[in-house]
Coordinates of C-alpha atoms in Angstrom, one line a residue:
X20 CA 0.0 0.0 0.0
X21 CA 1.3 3.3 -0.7
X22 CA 1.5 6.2 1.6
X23 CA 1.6 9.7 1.2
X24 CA 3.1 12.3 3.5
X25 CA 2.8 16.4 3.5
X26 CA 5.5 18.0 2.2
X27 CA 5.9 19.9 5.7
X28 CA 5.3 16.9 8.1
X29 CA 6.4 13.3 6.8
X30 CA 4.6 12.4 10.6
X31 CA 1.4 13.1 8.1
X32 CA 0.8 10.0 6.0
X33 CA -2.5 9.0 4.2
X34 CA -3.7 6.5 1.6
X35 CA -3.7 8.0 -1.8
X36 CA -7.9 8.0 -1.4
X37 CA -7.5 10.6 1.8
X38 CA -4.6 12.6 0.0
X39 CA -6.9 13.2 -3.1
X40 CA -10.4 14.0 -1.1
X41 CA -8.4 16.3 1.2
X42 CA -6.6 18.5 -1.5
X43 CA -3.9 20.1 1.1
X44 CA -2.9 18.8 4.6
X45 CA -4.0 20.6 6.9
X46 CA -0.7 22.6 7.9
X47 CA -0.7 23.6 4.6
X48 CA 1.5 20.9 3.0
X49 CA 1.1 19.1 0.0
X50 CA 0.8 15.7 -0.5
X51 CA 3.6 13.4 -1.6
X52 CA 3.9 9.3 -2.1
X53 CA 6.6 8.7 0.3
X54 CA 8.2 6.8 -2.2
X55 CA 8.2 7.0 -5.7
X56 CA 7.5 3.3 -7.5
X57 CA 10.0 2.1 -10.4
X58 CA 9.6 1.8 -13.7
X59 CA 11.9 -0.4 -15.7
X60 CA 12.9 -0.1 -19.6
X61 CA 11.2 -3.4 -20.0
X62 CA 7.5 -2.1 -18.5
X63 CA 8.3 0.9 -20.9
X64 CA 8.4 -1.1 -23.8
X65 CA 5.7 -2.8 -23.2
X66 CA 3.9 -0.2 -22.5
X67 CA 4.6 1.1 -26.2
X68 CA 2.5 -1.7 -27.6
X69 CA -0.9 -0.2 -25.4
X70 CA -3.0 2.8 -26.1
X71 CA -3.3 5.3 -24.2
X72 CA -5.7 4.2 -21.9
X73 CA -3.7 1.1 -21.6
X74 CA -0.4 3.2 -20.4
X75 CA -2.9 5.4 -18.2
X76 CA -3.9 2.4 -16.2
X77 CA -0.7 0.8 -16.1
X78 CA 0.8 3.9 -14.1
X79 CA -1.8 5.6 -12.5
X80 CA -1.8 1.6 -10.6
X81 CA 1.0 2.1 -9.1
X82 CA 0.0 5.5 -7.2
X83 CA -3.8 4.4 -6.5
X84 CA -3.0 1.3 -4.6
X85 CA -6.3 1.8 -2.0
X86 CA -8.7 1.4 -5.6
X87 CA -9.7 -1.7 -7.3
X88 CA -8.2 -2.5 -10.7
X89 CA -12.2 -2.0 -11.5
X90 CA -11.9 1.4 -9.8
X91 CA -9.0 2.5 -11.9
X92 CA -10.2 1.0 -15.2
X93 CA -13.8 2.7 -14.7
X94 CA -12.0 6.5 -14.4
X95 CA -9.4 6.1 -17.0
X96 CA -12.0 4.8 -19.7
X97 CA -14.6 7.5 -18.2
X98 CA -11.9 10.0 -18.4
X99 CA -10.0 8.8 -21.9
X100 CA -12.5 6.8 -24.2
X101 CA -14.7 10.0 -25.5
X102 CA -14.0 13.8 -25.5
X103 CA -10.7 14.2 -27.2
X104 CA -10.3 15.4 -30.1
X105 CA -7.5 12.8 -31.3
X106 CA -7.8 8.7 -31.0
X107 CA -4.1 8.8 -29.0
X108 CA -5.2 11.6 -26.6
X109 CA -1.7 13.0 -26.1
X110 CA -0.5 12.4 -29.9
X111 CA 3.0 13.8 -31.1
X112 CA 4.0 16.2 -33.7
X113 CA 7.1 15.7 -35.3
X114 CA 8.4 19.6 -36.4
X115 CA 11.7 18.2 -37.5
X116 CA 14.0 15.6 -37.3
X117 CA 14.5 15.1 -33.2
X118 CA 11.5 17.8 -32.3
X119 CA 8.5 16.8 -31.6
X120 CA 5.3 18.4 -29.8
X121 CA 3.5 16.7 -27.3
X122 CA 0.1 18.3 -28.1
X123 CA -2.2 18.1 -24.7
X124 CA -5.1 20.4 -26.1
X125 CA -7.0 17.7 -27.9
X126 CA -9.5 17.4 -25.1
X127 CA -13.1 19.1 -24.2
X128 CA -11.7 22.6 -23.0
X129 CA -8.7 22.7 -25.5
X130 CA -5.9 22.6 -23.2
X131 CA -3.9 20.4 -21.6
X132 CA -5.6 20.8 -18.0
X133 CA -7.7 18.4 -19.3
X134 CA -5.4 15.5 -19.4
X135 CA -5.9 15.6 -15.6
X136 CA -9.6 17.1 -14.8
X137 CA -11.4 15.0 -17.4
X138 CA -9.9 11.7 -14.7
X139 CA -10.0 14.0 -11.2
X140 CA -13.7 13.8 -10.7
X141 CA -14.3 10.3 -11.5
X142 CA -11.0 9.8 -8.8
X143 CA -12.5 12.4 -6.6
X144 CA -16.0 10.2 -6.6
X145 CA -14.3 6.9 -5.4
X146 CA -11.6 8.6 -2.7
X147 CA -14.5 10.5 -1.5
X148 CA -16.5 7.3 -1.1
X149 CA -13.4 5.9 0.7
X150 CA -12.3 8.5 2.6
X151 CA -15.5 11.2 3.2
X152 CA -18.8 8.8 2.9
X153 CA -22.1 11.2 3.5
X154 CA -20.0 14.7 3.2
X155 CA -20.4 16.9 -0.4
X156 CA -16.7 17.9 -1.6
X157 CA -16.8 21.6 -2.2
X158 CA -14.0 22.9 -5.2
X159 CA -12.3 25.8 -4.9
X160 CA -10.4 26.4 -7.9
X161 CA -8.1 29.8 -8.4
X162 CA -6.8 30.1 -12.0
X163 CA -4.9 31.9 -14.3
X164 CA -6.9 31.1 -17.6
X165 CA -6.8 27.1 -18.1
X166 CA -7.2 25.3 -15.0
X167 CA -11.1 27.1 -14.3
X168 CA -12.7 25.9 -17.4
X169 CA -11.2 22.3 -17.9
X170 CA -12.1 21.9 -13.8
X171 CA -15.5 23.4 -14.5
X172 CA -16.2 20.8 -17.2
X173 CA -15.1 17.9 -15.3
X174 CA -17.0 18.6 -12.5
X175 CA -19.6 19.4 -14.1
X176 CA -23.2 18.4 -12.5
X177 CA -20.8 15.4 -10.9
X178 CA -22.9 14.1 -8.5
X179 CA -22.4 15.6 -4.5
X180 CA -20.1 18.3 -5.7
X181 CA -20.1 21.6 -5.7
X182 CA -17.4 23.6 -7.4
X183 CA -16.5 27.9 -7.3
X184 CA -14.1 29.3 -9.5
X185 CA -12.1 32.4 -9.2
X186 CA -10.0 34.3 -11.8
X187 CA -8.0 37.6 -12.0
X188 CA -10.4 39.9 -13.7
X189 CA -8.0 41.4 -15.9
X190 CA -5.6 38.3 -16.2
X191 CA -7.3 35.8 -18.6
X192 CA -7.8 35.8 -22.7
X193 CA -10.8 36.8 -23.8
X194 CA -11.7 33.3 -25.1
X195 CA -10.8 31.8 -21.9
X196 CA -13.1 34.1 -20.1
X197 CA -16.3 33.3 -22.4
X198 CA -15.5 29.6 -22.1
X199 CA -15.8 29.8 -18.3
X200 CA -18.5 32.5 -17.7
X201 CA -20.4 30.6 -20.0
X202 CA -20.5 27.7 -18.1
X203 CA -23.4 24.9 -17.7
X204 CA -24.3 22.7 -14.9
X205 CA -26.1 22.7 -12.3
X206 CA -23.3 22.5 -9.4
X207 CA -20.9 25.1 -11.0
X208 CA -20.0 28.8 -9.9
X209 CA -17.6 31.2 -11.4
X210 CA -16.1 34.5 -10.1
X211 CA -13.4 37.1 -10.9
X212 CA -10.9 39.2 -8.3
X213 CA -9.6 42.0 -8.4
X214 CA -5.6 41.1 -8.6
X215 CA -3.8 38.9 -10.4
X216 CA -3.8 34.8 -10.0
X217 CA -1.3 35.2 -7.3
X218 CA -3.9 37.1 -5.0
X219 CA -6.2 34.5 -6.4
X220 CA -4.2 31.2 -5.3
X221 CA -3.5 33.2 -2.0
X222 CA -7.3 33.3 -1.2
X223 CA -7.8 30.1 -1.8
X224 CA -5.2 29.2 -0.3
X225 CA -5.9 30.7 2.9
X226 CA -9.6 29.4 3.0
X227 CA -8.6 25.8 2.2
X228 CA -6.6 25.9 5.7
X229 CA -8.9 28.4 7.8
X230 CA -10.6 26.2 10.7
X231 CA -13.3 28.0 11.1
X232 CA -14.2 28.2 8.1
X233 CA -13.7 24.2 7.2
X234 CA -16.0 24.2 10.9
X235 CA -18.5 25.7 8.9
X236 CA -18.5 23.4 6.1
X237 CA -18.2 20.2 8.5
X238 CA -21.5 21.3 10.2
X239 CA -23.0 21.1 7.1
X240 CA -21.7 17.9 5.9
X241 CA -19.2 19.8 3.6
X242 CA -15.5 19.3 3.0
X243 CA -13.4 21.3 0.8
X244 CA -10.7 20.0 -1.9
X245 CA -9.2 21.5 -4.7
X246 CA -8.9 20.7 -8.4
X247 CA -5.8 22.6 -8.8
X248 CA -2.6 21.1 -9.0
X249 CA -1.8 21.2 -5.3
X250 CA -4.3 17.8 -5.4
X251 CA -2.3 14.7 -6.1
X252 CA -5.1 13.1 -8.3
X253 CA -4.7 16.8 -10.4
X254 CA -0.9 16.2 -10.8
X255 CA -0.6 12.2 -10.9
X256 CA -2.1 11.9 -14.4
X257 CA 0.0 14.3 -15.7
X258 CA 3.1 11.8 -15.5
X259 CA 1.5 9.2 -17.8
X260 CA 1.8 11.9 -21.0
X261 CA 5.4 12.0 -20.6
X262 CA 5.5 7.8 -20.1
X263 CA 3.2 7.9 -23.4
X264 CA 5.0 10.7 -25.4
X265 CA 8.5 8.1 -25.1
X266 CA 6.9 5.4 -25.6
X267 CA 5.1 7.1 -29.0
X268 CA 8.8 7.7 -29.6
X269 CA 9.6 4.3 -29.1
X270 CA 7.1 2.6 -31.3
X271 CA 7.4 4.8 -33.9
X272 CA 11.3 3.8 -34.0
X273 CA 12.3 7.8 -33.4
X274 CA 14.6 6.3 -30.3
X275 CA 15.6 2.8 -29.1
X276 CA 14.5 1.6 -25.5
X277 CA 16.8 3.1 -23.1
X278 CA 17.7 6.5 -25.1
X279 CA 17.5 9.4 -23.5
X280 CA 15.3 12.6 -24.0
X281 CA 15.2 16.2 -22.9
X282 CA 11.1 17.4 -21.8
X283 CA 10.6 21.1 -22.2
X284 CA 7.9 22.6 -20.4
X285 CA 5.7 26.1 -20.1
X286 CA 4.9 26.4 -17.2
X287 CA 4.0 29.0 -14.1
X288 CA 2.9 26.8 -11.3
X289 CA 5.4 24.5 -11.6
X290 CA 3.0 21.4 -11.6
X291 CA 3.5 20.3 -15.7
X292 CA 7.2 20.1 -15.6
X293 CA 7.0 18.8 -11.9
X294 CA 4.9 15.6 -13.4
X295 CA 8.1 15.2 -16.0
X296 CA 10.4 15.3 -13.1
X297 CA 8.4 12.3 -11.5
X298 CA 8.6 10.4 -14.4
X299 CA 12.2 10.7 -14.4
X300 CA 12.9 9.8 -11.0
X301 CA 10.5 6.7 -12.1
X302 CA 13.2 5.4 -14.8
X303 CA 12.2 7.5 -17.6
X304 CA 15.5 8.5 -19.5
X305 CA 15.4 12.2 -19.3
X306 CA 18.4 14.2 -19.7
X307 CA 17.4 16.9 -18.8
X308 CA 14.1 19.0 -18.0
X309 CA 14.1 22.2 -19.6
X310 CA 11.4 25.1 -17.9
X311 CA 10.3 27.2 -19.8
X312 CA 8.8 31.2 -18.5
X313 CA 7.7 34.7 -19.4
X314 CA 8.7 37.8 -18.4
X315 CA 7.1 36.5 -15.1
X316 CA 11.0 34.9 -15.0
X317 CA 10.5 34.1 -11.0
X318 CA 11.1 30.6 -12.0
X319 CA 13.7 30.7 -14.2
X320 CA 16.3 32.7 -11.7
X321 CA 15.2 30.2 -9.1
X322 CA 16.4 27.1 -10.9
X323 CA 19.7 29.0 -12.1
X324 CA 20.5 31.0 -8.8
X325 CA 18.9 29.1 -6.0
X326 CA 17.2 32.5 -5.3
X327 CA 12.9 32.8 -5.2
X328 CA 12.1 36.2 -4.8
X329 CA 8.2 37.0 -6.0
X330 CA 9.2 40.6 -4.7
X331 CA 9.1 41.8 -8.5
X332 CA 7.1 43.9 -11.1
X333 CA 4.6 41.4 -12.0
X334 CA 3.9 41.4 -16.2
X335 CA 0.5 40.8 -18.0
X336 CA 1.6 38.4 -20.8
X337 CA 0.1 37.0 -24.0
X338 CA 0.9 33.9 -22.3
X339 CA -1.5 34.3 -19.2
X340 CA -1.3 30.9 -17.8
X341 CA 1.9 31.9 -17.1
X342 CA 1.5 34.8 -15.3
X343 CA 2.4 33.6 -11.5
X344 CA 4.7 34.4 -9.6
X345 CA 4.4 31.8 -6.7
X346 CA 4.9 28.5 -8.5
X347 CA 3.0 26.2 -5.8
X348 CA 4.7 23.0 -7.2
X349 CA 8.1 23.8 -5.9
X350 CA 7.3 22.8 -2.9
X351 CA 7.2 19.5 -3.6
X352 CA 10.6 19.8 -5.9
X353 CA 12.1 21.1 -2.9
X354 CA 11.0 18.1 -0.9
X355 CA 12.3 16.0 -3.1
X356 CA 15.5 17.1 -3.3
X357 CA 16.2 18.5 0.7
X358 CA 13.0 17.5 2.8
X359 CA 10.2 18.9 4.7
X360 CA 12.5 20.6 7.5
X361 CA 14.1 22.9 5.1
X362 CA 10.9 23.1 2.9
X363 CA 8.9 24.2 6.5
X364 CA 11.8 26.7 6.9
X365 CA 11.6 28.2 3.1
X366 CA 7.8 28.7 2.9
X367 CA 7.5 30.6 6.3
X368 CA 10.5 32.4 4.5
X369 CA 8.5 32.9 1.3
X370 CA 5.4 33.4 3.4
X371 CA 6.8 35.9 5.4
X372 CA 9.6 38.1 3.4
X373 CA 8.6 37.0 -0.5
X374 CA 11.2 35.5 -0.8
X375 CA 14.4 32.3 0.0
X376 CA 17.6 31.2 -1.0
X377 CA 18.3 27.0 -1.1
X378 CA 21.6 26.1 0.0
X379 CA 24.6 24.9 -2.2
X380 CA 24.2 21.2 -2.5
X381 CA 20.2 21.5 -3.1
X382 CA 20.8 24.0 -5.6
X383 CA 23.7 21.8 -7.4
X384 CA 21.0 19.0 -7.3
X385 CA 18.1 20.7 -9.2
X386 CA 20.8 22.2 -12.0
X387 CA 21.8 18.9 -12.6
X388 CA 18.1 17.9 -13.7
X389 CA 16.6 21.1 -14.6
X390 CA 17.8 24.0 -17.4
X391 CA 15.6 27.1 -17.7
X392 CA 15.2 30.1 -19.9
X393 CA 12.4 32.9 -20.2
X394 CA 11.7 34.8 -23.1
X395 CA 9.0 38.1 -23.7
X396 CA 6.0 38.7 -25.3
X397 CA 8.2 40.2 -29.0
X398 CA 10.0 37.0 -28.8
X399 CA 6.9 34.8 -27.9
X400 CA 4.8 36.7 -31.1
X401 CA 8.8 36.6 -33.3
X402 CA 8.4 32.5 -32.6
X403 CA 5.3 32.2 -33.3
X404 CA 5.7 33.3 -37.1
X405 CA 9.0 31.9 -37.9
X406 CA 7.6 28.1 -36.3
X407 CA 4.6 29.0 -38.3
X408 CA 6.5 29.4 -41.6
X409 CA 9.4 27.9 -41.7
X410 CA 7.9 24.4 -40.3
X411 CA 4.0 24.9 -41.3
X412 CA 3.1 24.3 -37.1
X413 CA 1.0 27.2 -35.8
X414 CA 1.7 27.3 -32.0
X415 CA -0.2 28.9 -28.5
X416 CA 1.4 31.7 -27.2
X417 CA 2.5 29.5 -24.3
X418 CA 4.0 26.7 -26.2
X419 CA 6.1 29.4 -28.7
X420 CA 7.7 30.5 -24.8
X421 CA 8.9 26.5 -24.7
X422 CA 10.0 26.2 -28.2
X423 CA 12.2 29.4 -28.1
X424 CA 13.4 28.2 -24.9
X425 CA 14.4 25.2 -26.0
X426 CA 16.3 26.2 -29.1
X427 CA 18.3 28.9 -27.6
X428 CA 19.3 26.3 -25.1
X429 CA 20.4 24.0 -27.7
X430 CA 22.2 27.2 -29.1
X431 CA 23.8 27.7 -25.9
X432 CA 24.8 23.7 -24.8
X433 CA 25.1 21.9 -28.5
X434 CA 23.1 20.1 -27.1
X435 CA 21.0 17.6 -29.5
X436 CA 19.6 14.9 -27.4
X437 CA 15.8 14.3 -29.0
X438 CA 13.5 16.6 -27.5
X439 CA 9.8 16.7 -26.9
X440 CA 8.0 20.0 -26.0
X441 CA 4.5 20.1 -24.2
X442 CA 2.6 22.3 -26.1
X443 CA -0.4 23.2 -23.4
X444 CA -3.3 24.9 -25.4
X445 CA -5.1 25.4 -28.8
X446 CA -3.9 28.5 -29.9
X447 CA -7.3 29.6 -31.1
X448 CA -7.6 30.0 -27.0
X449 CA -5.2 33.5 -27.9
X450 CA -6.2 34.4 -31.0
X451 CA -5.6 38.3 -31.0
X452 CA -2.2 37.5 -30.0
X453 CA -1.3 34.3 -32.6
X454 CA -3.0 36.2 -35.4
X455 CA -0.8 39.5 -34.9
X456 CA 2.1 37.3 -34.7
X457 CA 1.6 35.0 -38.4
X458 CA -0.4 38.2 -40.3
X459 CA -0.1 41.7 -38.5
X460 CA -2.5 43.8 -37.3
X461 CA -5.9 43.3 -35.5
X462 CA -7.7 46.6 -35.2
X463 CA -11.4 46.4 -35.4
X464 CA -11.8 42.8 -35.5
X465 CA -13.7 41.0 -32.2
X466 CA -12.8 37.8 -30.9
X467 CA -14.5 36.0 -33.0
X468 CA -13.6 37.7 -36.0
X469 CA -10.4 37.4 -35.0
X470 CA -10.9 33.4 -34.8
X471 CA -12.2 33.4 -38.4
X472 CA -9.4 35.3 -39.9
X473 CA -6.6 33.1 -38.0
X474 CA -8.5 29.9 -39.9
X475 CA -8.7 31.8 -42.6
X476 CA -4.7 33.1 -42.9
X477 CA -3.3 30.0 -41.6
X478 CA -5.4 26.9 -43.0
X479 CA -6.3 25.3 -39.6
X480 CA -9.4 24.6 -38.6
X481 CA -10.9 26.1 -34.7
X482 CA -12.2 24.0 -32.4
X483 CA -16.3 23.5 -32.3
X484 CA -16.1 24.4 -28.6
X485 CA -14.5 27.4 -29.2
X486 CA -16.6 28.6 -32.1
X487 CA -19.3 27.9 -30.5
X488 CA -19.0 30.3 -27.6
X489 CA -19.9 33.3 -29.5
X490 CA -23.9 32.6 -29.3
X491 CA -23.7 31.4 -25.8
X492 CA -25.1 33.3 -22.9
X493 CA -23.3 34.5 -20.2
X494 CA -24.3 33.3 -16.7
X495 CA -21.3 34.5 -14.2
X496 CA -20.7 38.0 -14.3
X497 CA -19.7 38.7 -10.7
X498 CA -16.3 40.5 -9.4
X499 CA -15.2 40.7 -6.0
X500 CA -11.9 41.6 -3.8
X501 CA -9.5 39.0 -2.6
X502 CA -11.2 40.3 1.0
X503 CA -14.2 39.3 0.0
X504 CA -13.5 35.7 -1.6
X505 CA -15.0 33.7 2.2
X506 CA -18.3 35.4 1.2
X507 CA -18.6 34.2 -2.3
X508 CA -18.2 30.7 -1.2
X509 CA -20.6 30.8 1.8
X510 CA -23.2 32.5 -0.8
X511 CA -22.8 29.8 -3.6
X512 CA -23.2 27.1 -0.5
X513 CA -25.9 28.6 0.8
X514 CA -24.7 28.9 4.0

């Protein structure tokens, strides 16, 4: 049976059930297995001969040891079998010879949250029935553009849930806005801050570990857990992508069993490339992890100085899902690699000041896994184009941050180990932005005329779900301060 302990008290340990119904620990620690299982080349290669599903099932296994093999097959096949876009799910796109993208926005909401909330309410369902019988799991979600809708549609009208949403008011694309203020289902709330996602995350943060307010709930026969990646069951199907982008690699004859690869991620919160490093420490050969930021480049002095300081001018991208500057995930990195005394000791620092520094031998251990790079919004739109006509692959605004990452750190190392690159979003999601970047200007156009002239200049084809927003109503107009976040919950309860 496997155990999992908080990142801040290993005295902490619950089954994997517990760790997903709960969402945090109650100290404000995240869960963690206490010990990563194995994975050897031979289970990989075998694993290249299944489907997706098939690899899904196979990993996720080894994490939900408290479930049935029913249990696991039943939200895998619920989560996998319909909705995407693409029979493979995750599939790969070779852009040239040792590049490939590892596109994740084939499912419902376009973007790669969905890998992980189309399967986190069917998990949610059974831990709860383990772990909370009789009590109705409340879901606070904050986000920064992605996250809200794909957790909205999972959740949706899933039986003895409830689930609130809130977003920076001024800190999400247009699109991504309409797709969650549009939402339907009965069970489903959605509200904007004033702030940024930080202020959001905070909030929710705060509320997740108030006692009073989880008091309230309990009295009630509620119990809140969290559909962001701080939840296990959000960030523990995010390593099967990188098991089934290698072993795409593998059956496709791209690499041999046992070669190595670098994984380059965008990413803000950390969780993404956090699910690559996982995989690693499982057996998969990766060389190296390569993150990817914005001008919101808290992460990438972190993994190159051994300095986090969200004391800093905070930027307003193209790339919005990126815009954070306290990457949640690192917590459990830091874990990993020095333990939950000195993690304890660097989030009452960060908590505090803003800001901490990781000693020597923790920071030599991260730079020996992890490179990183950050590029701006000119150089996100200058990537876009030249990816877009020189190799005939139209790219998000977030996935262009990875792939100019990535080369210039190929410029920089020589180095030419194969590489796959998560790309994490349809870039009809950011149209205004993609369409200035492959055909110039946008003045006068709407977002949905803006949508129409990208398919029109580039040749690709939107999404349905997307299109379809422009005649839908909108239900969720509301705005409040980060002060006033408790209220909104205990409004949309009804208590």
């Amino acid at each position: 049976m496997m155990n999992y302990v908080s990142t801040r008290d290993t005295g902490i340990k619950v089954t994997a059930s517990q760790a997903i119904t709960k969402g945090i620990s109650a100290e404000g620690g995240l869960f963690v297995p206490e010990n990563l299982p194995k994975v050897s080349m031979d289970t990989v290669s075998e694993l290249a001969k299944l489907d997706y599903i098939g690899r899904a099932k196979s990993i996720l296994s080894l994490f939900l040891t408290d479930f049935t093999e029913a249990e696991v097959d039943s939200c895998v096949k619920g989560a996998y079998e319909t909705g995407f876009s693409d029979a493979k799910v995750a599939p790969l796109a070779k852009i040239e010879d040792g590049v490939h993208i590892l596109e994740l926005f084939k499912g419902p909401t376009c973007a790669f949250k969905d890998m992980a909330l189309q399967i986190l309410p069917r998990l949610l369902t059974v831990s709860s029935g383990k772990a909370a019988k009789g009590t109705k799991i409340v879901i606070l979600v904050a986000t920064s553009g992605d996250t809200g809708k794909a957790a909205l549609e999972g959740f949706k009208d899933v039986e003895n849930t409830q689930i609130l949403v809130f977003y920076p008011s001024d800190g999400v694309s247009p699109m991504q806005k309409l797709q969650m203020c549009t939402q339907e289902g009965n069970n489903v709330s959605v509200c904007a801050i004033e702030g940024n996602f930080d202020d959001a995350q905070s909030g929710v943060k705060r509320i997740f570990t108030d006692k009073a307010i989880g008091e309230k709930l309990a009295a009630n026969s509620m119990a809140f857990s969290s559909a962001n990646s701080i939840n296990w069951g959000r960030l523990c199907p995010q390593i099967v992508y990188y098991f089934s982008a290698y072993c795409d690699l593998l059956a496709s004859g791209e690499i041999k069993a046992g070669d190595e690869i670098n994984v380059v991620v965008p990413t803000g919160n950390f969780g993404n490339i956090l699910a690559a490093y996982y995989a690693k420490e499982m057996g998969l050969p990766v060389k190296k992890l390569i993150c990817a930021s914005n001008s919101n480049s808290v992460l990438t002095e972190f993994l190159t100085t051994g300095v986090y300081d969200r004391n800093r001018e905070f930027f307003t991208t193209i790339s919005p899902s990126m815009d954070i500057l306290i990457s949640s995930n690192l917590e459990r990195l830091l874990y990993s690699v020095s333990g939950s005394e000195n993690v304890k000791q660097w989030m009452k620092q960060l908590s505090e000041d803003g800001k901490y520094e990781v000693d020597g031998a923790t920071l030599d251990e991260i730079k020996a896994v992890f490179a990183a790079g950050c590029c701006d919004d000119t150089e996100t739109k200058e990537t876009i184009a030249k990816v877009f006509k020189g190799k005939g692959y139209l790219c998000d605004t977030h996935t262009a941050v990875a792939v100019k990452v990535y080369y210039d750190y190929k410029e920089k190392t020589g180095d030419s180990t194969p590489a796959v690159i998560a790309s994490t979003a349809s870039p009809f999601k950011f149209s205004a932005a993609v369409l200035e970047a492959v055909a110039g200007g946008t003045e006068g156009l709407d977002e949905f005329e803006m949508v129409e002239r990208l398919a029109e200049v580039t040749g690709k084809a939107c999404p349905e779900q997307l299109a379809n927003l422009r005649d839908k109503a909108v239900r969720f107009d509301g705005c409040c301060s980060k002060n006033e976040m408790d209220g909104v919950v205990f409004n949309m309860l009804g208590i």
